[in-house]
Coordinates of C-alpha atoms and ligand atoms in Angstrom, one line a residue:
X14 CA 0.0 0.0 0.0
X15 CA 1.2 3.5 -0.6
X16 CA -0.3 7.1 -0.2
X17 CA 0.1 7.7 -3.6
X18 CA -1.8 5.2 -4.8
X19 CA -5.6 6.2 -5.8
X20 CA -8.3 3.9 -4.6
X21 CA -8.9 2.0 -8.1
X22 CA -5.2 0.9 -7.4
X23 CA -5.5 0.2 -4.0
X24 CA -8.4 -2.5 -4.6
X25 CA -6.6 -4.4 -7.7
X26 CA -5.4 -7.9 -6.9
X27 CA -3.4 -8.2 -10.1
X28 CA -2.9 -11.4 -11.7
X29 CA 0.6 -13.7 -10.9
X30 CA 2.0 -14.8 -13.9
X31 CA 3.8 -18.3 -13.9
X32 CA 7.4 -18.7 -12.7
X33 CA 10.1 -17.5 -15.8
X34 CA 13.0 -19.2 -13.9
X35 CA 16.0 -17.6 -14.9
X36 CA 18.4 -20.2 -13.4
X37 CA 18.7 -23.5 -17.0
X38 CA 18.1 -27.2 -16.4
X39 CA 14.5 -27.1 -15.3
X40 CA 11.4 -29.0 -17.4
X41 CA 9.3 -25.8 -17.9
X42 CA 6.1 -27.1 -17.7
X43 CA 4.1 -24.0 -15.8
X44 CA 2.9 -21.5 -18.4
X45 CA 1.5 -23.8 -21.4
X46 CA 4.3 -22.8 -23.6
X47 CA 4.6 -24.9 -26.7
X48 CA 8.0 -27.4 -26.2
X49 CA 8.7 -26.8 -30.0
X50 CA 9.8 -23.9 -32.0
X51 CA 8.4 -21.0 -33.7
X52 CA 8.5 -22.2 -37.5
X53 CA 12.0 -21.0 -39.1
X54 CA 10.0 -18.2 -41.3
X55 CA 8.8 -16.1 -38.8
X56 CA 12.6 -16.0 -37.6
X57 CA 13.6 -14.8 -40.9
X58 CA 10.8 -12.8 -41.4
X59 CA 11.7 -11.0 -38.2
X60 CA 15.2 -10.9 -39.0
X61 CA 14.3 -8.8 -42.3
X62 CA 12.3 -6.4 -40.4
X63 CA 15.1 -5.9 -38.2
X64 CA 16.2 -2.9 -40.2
X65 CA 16.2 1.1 -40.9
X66 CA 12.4 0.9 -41.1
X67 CA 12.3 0.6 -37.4
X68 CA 12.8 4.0 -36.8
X69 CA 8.6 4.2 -38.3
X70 CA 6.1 3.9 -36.4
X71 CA 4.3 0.3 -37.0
X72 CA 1.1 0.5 -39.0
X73 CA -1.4 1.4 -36.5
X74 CA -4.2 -0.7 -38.6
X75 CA -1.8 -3.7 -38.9
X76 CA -3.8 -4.3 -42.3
X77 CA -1.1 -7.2 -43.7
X78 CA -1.7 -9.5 -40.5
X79 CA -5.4 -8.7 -40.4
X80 CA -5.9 -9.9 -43.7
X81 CA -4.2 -12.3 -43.7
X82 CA -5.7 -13.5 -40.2
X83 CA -9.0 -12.9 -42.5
X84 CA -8.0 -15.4 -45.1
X85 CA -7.2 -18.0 -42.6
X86 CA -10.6 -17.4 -40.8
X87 CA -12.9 -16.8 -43.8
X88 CA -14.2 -13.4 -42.3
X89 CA -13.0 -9.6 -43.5
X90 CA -10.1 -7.8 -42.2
X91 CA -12.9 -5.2 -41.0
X92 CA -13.9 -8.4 -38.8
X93 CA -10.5 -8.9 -37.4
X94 CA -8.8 -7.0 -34.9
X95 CA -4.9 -7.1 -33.9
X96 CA -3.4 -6.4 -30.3
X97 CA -0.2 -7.0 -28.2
X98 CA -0.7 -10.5 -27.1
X99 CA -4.6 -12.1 -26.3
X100 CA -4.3 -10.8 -22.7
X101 CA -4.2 -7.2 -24.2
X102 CA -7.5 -7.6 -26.6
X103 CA -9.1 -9.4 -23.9
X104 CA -8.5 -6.2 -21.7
X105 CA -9.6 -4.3 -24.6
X106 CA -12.8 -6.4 -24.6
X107 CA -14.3 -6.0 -20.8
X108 CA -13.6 -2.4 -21.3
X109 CA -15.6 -2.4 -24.9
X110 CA -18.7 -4.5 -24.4
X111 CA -19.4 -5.0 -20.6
X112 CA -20.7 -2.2 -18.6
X113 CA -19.4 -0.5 -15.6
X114 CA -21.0 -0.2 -12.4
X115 CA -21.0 3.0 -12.9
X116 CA -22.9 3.0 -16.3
X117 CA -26.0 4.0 -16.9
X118 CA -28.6 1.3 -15.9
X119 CA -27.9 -0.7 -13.0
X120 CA -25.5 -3.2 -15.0
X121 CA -25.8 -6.7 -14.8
X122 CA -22.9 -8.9 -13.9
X123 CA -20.8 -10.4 -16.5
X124 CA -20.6 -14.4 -16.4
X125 CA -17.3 -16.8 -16.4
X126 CA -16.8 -20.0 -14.6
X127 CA -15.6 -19.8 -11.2
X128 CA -12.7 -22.3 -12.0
X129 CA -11.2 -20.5 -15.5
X130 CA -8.4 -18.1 -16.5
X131 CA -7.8 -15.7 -13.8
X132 CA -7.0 -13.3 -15.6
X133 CA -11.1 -12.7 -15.8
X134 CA -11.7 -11.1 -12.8
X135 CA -8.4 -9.2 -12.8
X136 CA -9.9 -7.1 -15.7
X137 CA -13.7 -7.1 -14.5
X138 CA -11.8 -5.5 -11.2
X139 CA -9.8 -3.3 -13.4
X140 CA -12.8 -1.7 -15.4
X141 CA -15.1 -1.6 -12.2
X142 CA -17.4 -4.7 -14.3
X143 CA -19.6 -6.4 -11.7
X144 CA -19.2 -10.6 -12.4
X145 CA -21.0 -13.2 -11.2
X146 CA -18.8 -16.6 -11.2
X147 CA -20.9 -19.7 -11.9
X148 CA -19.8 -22.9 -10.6
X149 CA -18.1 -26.2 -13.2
X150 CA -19.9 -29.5 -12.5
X151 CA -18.7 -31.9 -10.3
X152 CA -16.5 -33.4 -13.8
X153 CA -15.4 -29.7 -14.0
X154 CA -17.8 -29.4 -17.4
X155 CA -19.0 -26.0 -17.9
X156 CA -22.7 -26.4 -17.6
X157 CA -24.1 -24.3 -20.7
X158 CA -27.5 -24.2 -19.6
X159 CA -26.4 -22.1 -16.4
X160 CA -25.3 -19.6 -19.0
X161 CA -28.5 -18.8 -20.3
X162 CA -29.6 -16.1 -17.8
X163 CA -30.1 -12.4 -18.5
X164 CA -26.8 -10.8 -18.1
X165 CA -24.0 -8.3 -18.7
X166 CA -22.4 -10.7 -21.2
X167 CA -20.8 -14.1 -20.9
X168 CA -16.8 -15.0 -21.4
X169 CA -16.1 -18.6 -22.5
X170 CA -12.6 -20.2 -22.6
X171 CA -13.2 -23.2 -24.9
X172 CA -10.9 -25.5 -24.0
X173 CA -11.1 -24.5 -20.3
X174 CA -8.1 -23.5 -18.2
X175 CA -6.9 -25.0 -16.7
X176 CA -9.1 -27.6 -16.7
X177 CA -8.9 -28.5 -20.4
X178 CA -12.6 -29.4 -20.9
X179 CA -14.8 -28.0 -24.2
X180 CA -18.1 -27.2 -24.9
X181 CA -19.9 -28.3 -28.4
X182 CA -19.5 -25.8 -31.1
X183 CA -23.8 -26.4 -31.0
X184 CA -24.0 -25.3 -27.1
X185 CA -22.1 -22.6 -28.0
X186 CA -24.3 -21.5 -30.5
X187 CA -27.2 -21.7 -28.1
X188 CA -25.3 -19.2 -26.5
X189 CA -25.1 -16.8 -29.0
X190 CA -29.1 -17.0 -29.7
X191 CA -29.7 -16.8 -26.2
X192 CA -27.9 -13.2 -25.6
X193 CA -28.6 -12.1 -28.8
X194 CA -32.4 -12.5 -28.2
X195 CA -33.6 -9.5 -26.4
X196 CA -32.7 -6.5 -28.3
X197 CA -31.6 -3.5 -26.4
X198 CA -30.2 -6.9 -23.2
X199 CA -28.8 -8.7 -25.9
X200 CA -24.9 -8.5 -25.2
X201 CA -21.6 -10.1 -26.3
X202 CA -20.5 -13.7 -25.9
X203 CA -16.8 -13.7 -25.9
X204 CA -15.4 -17.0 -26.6
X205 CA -11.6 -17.1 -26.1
X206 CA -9.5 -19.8 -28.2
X207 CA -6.5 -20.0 -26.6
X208 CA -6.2 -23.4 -26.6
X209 CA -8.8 -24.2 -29.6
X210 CA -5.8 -25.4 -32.1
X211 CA -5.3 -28.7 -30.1
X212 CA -8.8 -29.9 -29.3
X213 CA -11.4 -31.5 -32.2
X214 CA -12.9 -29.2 -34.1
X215 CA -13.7 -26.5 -31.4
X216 CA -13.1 -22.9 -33.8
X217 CA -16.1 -20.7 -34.2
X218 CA -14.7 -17.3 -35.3
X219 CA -16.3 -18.2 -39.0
X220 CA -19.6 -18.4 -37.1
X221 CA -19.4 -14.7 -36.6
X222 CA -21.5 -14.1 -39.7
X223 CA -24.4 -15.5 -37.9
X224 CA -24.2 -14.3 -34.9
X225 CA -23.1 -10.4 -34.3
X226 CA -22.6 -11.0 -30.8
X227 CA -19.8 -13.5 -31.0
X228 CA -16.6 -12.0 -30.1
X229 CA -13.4 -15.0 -30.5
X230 CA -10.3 -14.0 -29.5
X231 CA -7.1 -15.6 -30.4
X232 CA -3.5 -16.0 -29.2
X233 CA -0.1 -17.1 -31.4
X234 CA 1.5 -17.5 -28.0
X235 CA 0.3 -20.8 -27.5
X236 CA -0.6 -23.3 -30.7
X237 CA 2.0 -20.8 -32.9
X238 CA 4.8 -20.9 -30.4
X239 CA 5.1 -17.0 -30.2
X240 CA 4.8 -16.6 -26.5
X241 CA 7.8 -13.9 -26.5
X242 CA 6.3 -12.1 -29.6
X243 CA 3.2 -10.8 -27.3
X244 CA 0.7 -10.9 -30.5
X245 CA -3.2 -11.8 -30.3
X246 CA -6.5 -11.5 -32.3
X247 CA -10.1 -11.1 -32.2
X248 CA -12.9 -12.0 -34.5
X249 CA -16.3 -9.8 -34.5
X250 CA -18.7 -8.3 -36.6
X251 CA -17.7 -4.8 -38.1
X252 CA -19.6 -3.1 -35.0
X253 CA -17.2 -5.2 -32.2
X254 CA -14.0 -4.7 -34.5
X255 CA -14.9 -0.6 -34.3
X256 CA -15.5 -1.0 -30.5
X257 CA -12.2 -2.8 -29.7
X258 CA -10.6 0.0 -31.7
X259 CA -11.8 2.4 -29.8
X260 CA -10.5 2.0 -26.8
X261 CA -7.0 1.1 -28.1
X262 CA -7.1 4.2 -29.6
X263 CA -7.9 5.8 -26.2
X264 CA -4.9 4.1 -24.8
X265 CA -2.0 3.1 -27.3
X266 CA -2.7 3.3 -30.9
X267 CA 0.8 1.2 -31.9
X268 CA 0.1 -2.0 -29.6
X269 CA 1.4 -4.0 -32.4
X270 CA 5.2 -3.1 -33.1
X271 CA 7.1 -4.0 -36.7
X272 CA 9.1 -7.1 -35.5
X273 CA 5.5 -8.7 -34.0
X274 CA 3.6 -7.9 -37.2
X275 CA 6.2 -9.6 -39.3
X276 CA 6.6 -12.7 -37.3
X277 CA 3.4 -13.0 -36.9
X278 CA 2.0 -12.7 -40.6
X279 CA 4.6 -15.5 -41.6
X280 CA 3.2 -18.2 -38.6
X281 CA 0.2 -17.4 -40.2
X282 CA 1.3 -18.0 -43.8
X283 CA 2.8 -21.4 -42.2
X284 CA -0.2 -23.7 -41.5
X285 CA 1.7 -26.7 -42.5
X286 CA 4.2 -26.2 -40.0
X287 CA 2.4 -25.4 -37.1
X288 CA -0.3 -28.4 -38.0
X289 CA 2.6 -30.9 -37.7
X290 CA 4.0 -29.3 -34.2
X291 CA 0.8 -29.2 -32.8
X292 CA -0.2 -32.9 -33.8
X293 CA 2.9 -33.9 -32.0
X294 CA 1.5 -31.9 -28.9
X295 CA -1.9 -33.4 -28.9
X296 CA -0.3 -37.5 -29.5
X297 CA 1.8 -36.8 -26.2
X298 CA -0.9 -35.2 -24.5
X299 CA -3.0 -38.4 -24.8
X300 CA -0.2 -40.5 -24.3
X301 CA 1.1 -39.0 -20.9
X302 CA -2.5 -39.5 -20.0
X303 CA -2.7 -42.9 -20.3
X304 CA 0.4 -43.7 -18.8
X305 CA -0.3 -41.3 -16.1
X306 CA -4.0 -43.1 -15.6
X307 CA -2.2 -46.2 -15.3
X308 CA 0.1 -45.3 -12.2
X309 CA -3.0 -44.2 -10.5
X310 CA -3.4 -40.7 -11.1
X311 CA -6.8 -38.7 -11.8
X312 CA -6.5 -36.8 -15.3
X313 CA -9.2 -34.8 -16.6
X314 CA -9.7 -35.4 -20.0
X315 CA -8.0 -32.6 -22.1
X316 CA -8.5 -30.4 -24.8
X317 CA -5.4 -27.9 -24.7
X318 CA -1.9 -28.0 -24.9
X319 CA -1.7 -28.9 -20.7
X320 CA -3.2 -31.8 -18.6
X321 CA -4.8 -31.1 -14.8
X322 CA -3.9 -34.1 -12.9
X323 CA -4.4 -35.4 -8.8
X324 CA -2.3 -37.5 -6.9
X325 CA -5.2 -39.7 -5.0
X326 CA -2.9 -39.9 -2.1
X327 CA -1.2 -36.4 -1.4
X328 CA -1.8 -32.4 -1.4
X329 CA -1.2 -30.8 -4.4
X330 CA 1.5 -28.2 -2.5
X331 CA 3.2 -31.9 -1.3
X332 CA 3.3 -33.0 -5.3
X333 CA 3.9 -29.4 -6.5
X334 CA 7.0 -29.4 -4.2
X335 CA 8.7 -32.8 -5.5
X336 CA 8.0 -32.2 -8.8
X337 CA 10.0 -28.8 -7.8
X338 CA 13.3 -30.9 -6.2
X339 CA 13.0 -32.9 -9.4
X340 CA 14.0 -29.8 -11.8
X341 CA 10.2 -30.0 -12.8
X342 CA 8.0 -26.5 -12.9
X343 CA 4.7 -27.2 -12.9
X344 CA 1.2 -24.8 -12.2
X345 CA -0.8 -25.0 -9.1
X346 CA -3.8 -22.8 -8.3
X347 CA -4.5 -22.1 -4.6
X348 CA -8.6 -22.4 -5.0
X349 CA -11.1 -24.1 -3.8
X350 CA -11.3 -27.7 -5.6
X351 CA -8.9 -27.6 -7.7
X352 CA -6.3 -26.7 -4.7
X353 CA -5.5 -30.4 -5.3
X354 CA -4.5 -30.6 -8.7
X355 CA -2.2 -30.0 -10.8
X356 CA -1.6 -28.2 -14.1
X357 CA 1.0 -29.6 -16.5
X358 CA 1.9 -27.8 -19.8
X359 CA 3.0 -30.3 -22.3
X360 CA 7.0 -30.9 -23.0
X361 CA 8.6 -32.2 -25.7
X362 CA 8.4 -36.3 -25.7
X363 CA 11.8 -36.4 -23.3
X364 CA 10.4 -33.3 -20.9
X365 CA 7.1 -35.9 -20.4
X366 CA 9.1 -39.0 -20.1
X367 CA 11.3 -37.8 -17.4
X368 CA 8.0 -36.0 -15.9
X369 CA 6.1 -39.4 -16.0
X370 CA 9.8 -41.3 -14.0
X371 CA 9.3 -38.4 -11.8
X372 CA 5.4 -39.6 -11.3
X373 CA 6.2 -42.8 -10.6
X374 CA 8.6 -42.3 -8.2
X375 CA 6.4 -40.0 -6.0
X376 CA 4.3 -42.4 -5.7
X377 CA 7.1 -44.2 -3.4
X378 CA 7.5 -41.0 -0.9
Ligands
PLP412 C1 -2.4 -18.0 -22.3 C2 -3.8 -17.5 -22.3 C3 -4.1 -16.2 -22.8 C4 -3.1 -15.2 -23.1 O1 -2.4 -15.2 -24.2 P1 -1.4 -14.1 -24.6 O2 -1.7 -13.9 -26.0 O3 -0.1 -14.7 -24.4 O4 -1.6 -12.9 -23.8 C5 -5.5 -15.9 -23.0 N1 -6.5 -16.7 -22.5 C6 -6.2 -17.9 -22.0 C7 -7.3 -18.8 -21.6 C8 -4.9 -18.3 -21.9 O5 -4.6 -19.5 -21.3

């Protein structure tokens, strides 16, 4: 606390971002990183944007990578909007389409899950956004049905974190034609893809044409192995796109700079690629699964890039810390019911197979 801080400051509890050890030799496997490398054309695509030009200003409107995000997605570049990583546009987002408690009417809370990014409520807090948190089923589902109440507007991770469970692309949908229902309450359904690349058919940015209160947003940190490049996306109709825009441009028009917009049009251009490294994510994924079934181990089924896993015998802080003497960084989130589980990022097939020894021998301690 400090006297100079004014009261919106003073009631923030800012999100904790995962350990970045700086110390080598540990299996990172805390922040969902992808174990494999950014595809060698967005290196040399950075590398020739390394030059004189960056002494310009970035294009504000980042028109290349939103078109070509809009090729990829089968939507307009006017439906696409480009920010400094996902947590940025998400930012962006509360602060566009959910209202204040200060706003005009009384506002109505904005809906998430109560076990789910927690980066959520960090920007609710931030934009003075009341939120009501609703509950995962006992198999730590989101229950769609729960969703279909009159409210501010409704945020869906889809997969979960860090759970790693979906919903349908059709209860989505239901989602969309619920909000969208009641004209002047209709509000926006964000649906945030972070994970979408490694789970079955789960993307519904094209969808958007349907439905203009479908906001996806989109990360290259995860699925295109540009955590360090800080670049994200959202899909809307025109109206979202304009709204997002806004309030950049009441903040920071250049969020995007040169180097970001380079590397990140080439990932884009390299489908191939990143469909190959992520297939290689997903067949470990269900592999470490399996084997970590059969030592005994509770694993929730997973759609993302990480597992969530319980020991049946010990605390999570008492598997957290042996992982931790064993060189291995793993997640753990303090909260109610999940306090006992774990979340593991998928390695590289070595990182797992020295995770899965380590596994096995804590089950000797
Ligand atoms: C990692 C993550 C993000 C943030 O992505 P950045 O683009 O790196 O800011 C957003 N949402 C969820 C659910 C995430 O797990």
């Amino acid at each position: 606390m400090s006297i100079y801080w004014n009261h919106r400051v003073k009631n923030l509890s800012p999100y904790i971002p995962g350990e970045q050890p700086r110390q080598g030799g540990l299996i990172k496997l805390n922040t969902n990183e992808n174990p494999y490398p950014p595809s060698p054309k967005v290196i040399e695509a950075i590398q020739k944007a390394a030059g004189d030009e960056l002494r310009r200003y970035p294009d504000p409107a980042c028109t290349e990578l939103r078109s070509v995000i809009a090729r990829r997605y089968a939507v307009m570049p006017e439906q696409v909007f480009a920010g400094n990583g996902s947590d940025e546009v998400l930012a962006f987002a509360f602060g566009a389409f959910f209202e204040s408690a200060a706003g005009k009417q009384k506002a109505l809370p904005v809906l998430f899950p109560d076990i789910t990014y927690s980066f959520y409520p960090v920007y609710a807090q931030l934009w003075d956004i009341p939120f009501t948190p609703l509950p995962l089923a006992a198999d730590f589902s989101i229950t769609c049905t729960d969703y279909k109440q009159r409210s501010g507007g409704v945020v869906i991770p889809n997969p979960n974190a860090p759970t790693g469970q979906a919903l349908s692309p059709s209860a989505l949908v239901s989602l969309f034609r619920f909000h969208a229902q009641d004209g002047e309450g209709s509000s926006v359904v964000l649906v945030d893809e972070a994970y979408a690349a490694f789970g079955k058919d789960l993307e519904v940015a094209p969808l958007i044409h349907e439905h203009p209160n479908l906001l996806t947003v989109h990360t290259l940190s995860k699925a295109a192995s540009l955590a360090g490049l800080r670049v994200g996306f959202a899909i809307g109709n025109q109206e979202l796109i304009e709204g997002l825009c806004r309030v950049r441009d009441s903040f920071n028009s250049y969020t995007v700079d040169r180097l970001a917009q380079a590397g990140a049009v080439a990932a884009l251009l390299d489908a191939p690629y990143y469909e190959e490294v992520n297939q290689k994510v997903i067949a470990t994924r269900d592999r470490v699964s399996s084997s970590l079934r059969a030592l005994g181990y509770e694993v929730i089924p997973s759609q993302g890039n990480f597992i969530c896993i319980r020991s049946l015998q010990k605390s999570g802080p008492q598997f957290l810390s042996f992982l931790r003497e064993q060189g291995i960084l793993v997640r753990h989130f303090p909260k109610p019911r999940i306090a006992d589980f774990l979340r593991v990022s998928i390695g590289t097939d070595a990182e797992m197979d020295r995770f899965l020894e380590a596994c096995e021998r804590f089950r000797a301690v």
